[in-house]
PDB file of N, CA, C and O in Angstrom:
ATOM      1  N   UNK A   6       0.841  -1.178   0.000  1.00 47.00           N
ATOM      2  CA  UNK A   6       0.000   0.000   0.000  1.00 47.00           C
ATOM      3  C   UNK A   6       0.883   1.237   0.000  1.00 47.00           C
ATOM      4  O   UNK A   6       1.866   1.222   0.741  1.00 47.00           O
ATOM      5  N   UNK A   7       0.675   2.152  -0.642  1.00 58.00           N
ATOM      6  CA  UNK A   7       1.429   3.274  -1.129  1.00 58.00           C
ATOM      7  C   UNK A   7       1.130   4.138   0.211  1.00 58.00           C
ATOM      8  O   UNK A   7       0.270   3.792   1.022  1.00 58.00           O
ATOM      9  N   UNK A   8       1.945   5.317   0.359  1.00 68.00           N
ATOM     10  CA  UNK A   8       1.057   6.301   1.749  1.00 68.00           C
ATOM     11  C   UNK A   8       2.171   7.346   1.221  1.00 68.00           C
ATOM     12  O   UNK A   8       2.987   7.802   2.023  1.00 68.00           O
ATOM     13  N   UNK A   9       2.193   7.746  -0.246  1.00 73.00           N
ATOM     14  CA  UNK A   9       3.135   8.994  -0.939  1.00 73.00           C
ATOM     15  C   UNK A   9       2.605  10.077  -0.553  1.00 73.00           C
ATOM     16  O   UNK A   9       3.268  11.114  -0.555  1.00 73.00           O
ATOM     17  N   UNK A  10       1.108  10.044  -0.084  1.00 70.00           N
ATOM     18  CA  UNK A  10       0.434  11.402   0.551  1.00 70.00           C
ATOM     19  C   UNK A  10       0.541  11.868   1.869  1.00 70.00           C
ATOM     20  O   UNK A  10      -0.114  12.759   2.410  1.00 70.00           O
ATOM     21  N   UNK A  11       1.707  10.960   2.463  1.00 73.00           N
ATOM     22  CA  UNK A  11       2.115  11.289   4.155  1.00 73.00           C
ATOM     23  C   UNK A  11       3.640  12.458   4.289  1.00 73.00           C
ATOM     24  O   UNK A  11       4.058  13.080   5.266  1.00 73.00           O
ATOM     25  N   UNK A  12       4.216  12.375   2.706  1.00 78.00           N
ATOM     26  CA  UNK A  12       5.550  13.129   2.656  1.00 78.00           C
ATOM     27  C   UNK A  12       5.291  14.215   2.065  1.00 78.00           C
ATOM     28  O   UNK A  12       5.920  15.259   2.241  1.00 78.00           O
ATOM     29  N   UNK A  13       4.070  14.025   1.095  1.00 84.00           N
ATOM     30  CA  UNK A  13       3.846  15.822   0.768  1.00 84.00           C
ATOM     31  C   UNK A  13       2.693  16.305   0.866  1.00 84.00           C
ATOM     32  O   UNK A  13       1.695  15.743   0.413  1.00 84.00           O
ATOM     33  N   UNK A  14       2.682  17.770   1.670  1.00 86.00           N
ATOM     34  CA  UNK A  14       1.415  18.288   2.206  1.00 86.00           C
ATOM     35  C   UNK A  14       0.422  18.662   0.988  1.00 86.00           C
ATOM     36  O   UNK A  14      -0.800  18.807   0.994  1.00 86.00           O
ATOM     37  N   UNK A  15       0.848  18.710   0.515  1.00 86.00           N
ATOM     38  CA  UNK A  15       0.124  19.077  -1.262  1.00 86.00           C
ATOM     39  C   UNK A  15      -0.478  18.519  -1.970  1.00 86.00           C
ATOM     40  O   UNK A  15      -1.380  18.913  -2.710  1.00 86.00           O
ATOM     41  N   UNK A  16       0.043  17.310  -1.798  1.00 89.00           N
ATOM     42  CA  UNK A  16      -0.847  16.068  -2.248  1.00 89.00           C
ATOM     43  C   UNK A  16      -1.725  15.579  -1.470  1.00 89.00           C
ATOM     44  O   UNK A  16      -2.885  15.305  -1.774  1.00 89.00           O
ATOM     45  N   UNK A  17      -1.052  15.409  -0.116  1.00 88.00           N
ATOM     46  CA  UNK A  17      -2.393  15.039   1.063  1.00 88.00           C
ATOM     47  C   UNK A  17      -3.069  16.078   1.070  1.00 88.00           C
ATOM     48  O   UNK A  17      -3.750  15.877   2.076  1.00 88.00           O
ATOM     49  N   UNK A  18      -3.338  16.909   0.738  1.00 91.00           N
ATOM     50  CA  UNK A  18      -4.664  18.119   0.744  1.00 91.00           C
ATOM     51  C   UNK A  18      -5.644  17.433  -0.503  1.00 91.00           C
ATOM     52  O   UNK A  18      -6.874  17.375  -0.484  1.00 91.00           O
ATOM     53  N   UNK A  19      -4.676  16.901  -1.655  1.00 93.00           N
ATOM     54  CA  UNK A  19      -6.040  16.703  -3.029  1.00 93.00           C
ATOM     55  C   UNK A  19      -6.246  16.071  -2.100  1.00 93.00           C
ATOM     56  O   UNK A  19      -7.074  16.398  -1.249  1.00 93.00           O
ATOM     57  N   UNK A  20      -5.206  14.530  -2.026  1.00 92.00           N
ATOM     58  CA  UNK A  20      -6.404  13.238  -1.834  1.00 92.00           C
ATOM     59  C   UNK A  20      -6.939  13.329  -0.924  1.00 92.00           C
ATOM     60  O   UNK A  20      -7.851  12.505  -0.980  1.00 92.00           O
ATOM     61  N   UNK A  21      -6.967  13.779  -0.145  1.00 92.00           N
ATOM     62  CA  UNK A  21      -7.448  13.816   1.175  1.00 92.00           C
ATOM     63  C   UNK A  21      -9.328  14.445   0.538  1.00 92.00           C
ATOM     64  O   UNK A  21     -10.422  14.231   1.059  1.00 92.00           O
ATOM     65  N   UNK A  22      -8.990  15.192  -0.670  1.00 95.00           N
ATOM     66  CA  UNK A  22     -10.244  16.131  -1.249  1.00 95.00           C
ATOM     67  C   UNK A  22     -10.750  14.997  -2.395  1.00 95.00           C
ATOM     68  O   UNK A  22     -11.399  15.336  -3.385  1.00 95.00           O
ATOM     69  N   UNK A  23     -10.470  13.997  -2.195  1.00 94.00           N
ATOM     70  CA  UNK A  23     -10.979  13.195  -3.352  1.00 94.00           C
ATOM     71  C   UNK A  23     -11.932  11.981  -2.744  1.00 94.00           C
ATOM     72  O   UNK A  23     -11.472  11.150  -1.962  1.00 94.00           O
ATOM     73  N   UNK A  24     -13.295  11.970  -3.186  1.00 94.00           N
ATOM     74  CA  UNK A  24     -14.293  10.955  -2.998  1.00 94.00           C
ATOM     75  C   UNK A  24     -13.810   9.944  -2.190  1.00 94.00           C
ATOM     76  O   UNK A  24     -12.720   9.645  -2.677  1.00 94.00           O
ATOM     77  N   UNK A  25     -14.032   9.222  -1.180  1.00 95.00           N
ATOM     78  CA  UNK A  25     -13.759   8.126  -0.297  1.00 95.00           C
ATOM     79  C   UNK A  25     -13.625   6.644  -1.509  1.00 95.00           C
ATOM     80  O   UNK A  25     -12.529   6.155  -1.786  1.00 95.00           O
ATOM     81  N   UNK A  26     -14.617   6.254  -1.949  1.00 94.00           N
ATOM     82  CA  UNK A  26     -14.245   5.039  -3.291  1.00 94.00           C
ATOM     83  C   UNK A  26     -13.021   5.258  -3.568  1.00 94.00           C
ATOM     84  O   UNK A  26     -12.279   4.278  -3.514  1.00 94.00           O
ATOM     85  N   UNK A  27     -12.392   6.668  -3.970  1.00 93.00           N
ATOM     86  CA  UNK A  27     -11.727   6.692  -5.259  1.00 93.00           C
ATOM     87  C   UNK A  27     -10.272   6.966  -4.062  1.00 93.00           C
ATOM     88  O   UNK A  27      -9.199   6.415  -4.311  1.00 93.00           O
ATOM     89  N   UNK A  28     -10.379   7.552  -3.238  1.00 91.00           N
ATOM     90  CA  UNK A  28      -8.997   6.683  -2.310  1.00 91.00           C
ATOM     91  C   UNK A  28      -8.764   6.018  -1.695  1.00 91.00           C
ATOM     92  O   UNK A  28      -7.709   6.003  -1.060  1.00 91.00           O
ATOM     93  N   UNK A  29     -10.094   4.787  -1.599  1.00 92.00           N
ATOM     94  CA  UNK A  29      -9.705   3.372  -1.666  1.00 92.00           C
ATOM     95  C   UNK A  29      -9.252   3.074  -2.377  1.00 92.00           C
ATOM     96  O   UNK A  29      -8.368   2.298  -2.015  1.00 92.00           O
ATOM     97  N   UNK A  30      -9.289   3.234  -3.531  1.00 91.00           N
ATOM     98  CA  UNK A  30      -8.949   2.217  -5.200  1.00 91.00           C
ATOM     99  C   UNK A  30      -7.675   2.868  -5.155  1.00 91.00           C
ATOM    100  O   UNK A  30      -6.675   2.181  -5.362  1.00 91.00           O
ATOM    101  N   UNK A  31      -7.584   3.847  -4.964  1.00 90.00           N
ATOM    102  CA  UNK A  31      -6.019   4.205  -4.914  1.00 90.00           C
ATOM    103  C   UNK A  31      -4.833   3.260  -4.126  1.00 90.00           C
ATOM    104  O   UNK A  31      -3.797   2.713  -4.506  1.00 90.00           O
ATOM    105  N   UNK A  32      -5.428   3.351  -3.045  1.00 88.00           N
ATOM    106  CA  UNK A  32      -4.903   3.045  -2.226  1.00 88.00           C
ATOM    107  C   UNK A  32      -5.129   1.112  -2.020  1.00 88.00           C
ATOM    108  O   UNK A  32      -4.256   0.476  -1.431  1.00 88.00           O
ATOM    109  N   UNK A  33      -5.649   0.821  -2.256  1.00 89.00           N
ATOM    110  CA  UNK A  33      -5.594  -0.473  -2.923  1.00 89.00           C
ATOM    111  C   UNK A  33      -4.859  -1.524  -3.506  1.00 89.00           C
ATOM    112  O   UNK A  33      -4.653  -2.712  -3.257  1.00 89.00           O
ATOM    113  N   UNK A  34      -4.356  -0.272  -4.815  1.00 86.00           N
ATOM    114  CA  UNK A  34      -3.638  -0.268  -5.920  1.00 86.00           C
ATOM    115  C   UNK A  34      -2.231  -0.499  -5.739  1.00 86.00           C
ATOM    116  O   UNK A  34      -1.408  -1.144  -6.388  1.00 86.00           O
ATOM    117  N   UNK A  35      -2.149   0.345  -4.457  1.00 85.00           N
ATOM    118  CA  UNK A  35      -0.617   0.320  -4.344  1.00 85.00           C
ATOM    119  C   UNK A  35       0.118   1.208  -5.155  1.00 85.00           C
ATOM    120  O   UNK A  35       1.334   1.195  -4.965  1.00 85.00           O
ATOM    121  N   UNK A  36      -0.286   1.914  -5.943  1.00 86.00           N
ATOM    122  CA  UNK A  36       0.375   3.075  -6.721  1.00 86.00           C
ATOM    123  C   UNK A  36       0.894   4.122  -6.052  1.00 86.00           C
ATOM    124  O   UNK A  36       0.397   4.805  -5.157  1.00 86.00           O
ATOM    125  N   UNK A  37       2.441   4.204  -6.829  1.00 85.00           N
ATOM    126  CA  UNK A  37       2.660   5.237  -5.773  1.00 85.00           C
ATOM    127  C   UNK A  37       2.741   7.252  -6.143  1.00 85.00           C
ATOM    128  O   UNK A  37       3.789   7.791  -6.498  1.00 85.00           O
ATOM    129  N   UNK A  38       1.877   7.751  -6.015  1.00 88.00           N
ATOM    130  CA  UNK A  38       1.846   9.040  -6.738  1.00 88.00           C
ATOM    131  C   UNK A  38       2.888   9.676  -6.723  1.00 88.00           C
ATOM    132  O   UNK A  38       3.530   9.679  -5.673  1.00 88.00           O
ATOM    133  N   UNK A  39       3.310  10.304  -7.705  1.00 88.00           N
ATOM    134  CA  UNK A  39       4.742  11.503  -7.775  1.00 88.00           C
ATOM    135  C   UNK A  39       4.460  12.788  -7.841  1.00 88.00           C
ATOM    136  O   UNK A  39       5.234  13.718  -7.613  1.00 88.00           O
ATOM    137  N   UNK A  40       2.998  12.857  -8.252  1.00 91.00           N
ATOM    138  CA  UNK A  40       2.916  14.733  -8.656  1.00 91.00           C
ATOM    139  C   UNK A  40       1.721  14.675  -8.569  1.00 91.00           C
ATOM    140  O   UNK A  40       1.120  13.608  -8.446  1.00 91.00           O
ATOM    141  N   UNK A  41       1.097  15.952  -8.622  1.00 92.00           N
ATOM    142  CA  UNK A  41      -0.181  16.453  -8.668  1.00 92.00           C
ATOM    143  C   UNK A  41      -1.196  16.134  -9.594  1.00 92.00           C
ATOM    144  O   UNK A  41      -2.385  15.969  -9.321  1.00 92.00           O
ATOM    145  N   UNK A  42      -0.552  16.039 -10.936  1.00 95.00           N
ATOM    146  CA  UNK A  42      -1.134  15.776 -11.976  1.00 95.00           C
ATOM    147  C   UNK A  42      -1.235  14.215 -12.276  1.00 95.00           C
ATOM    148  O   UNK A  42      -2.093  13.567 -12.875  1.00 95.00           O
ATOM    149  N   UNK A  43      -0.244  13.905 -11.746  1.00 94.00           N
ATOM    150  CA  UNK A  43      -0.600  12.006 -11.635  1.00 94.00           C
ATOM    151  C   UNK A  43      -1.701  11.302 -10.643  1.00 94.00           C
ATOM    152  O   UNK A  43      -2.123  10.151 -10.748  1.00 94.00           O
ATOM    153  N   UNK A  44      -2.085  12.334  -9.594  1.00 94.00           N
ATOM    154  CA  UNK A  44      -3.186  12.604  -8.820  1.00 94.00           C
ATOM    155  C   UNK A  44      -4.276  12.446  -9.541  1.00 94.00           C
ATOM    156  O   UNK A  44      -4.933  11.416  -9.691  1.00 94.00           O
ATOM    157  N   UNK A  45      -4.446  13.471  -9.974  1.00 95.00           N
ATOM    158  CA  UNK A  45      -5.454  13.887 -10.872  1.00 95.00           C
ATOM    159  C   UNK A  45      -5.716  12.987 -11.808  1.00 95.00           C
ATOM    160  O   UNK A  45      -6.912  12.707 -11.729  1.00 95.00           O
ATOM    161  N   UNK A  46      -5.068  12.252 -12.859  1.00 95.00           N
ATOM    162  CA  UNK A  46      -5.279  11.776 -14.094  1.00 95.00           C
ATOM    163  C   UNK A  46      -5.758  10.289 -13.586  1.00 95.00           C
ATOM    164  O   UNK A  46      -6.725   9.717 -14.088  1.00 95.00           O
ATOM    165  N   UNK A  47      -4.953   9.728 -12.519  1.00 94.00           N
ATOM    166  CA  UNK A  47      -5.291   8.713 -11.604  1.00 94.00           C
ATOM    167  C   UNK A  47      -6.819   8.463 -11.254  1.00 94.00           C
ATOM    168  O   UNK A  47      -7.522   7.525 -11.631  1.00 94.00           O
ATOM    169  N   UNK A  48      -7.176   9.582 -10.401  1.00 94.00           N
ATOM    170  CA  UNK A  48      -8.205  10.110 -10.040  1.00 94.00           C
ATOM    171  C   UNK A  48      -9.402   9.661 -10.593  1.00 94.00           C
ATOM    172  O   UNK A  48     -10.278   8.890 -10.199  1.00 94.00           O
ATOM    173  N   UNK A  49      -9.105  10.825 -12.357  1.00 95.00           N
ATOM    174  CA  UNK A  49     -10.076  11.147 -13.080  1.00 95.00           C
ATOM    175  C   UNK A  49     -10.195   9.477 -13.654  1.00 95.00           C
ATOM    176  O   UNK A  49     -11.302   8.940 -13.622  1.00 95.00           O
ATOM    177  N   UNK A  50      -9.230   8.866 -14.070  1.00 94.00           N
ATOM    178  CA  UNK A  50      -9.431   7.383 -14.699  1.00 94.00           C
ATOM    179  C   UNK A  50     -10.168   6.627 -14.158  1.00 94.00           C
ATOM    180  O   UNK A  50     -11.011   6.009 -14.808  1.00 94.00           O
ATOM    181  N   UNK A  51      -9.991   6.447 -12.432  1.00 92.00           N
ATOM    182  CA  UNK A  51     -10.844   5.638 -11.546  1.00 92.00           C
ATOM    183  C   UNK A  51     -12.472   6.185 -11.995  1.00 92.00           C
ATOM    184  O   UNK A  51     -13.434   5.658 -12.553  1.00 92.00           O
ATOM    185  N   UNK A  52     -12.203   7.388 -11.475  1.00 90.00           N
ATOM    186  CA  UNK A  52     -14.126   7.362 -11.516  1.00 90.00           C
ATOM    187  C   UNK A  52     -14.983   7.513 -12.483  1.00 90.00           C
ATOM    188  O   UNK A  52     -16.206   7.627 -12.401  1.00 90.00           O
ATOM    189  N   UNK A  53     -13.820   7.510 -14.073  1.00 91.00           N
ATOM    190  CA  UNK A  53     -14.374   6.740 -15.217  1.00 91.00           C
ATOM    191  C   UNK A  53     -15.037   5.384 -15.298  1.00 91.00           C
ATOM    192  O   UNK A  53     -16.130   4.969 -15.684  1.00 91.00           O
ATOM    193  N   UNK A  54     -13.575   4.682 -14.609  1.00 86.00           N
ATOM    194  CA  UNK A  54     -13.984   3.469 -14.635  1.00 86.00           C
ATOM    195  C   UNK A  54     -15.090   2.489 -13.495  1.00 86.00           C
ATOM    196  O   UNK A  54     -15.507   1.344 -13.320  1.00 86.00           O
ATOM    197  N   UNK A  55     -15.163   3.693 -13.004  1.00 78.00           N
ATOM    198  CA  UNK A  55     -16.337   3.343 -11.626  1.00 78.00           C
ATOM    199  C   UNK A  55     -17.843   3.439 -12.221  1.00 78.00           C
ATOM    200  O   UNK A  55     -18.865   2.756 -12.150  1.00 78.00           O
ATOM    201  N   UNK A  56     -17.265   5.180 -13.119  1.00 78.00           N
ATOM    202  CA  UNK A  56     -19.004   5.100 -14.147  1.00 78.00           C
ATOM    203  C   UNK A  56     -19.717   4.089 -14.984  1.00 78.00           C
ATOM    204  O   UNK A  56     -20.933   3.962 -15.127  1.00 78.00           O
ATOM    205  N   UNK A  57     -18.638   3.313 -15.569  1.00 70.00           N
ATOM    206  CA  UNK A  57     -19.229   2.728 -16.190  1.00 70.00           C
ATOM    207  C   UNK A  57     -20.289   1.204 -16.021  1.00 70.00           C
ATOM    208  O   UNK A  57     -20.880   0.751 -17.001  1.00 70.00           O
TER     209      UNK A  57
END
C-alpha cells in the first residue's frame, strides 16, 4: 500500500479532497503518486472506470 500522501502536504490536501471510493482504489492499488497531476489523471481514470 502506497502512503506517498504522508511526505507531501500538497498532495495530502487533493487526496485527502478526493471521494472516499476513489482513495480506496487508490490506495488499494498500491500506486505510488509523484505529482499532482498524476493525482489527478489517476483520479479522473478511476471514476471513469467506476461510471461505467
Amino acid at each position: 500500500m502506497g502512503y506517498f500522501y504522508i511526505e507531501n502536504e500538497n498532495l495530502k490536501k487533493e487526496f485527502e479532497a478526493l471521494p472516499i471510493e476513489i482513495k480506496n482504489l487508490i490506495m488499494e492499488s498500491g500506486i505510488e503518486i509523484k505529482s499532482s497531476e498524476q493525482l489527478q489523471m489517476t483520479a479522473q481514470r478511476l471514476k471513469n472506470l467506476s461510471a461505467e
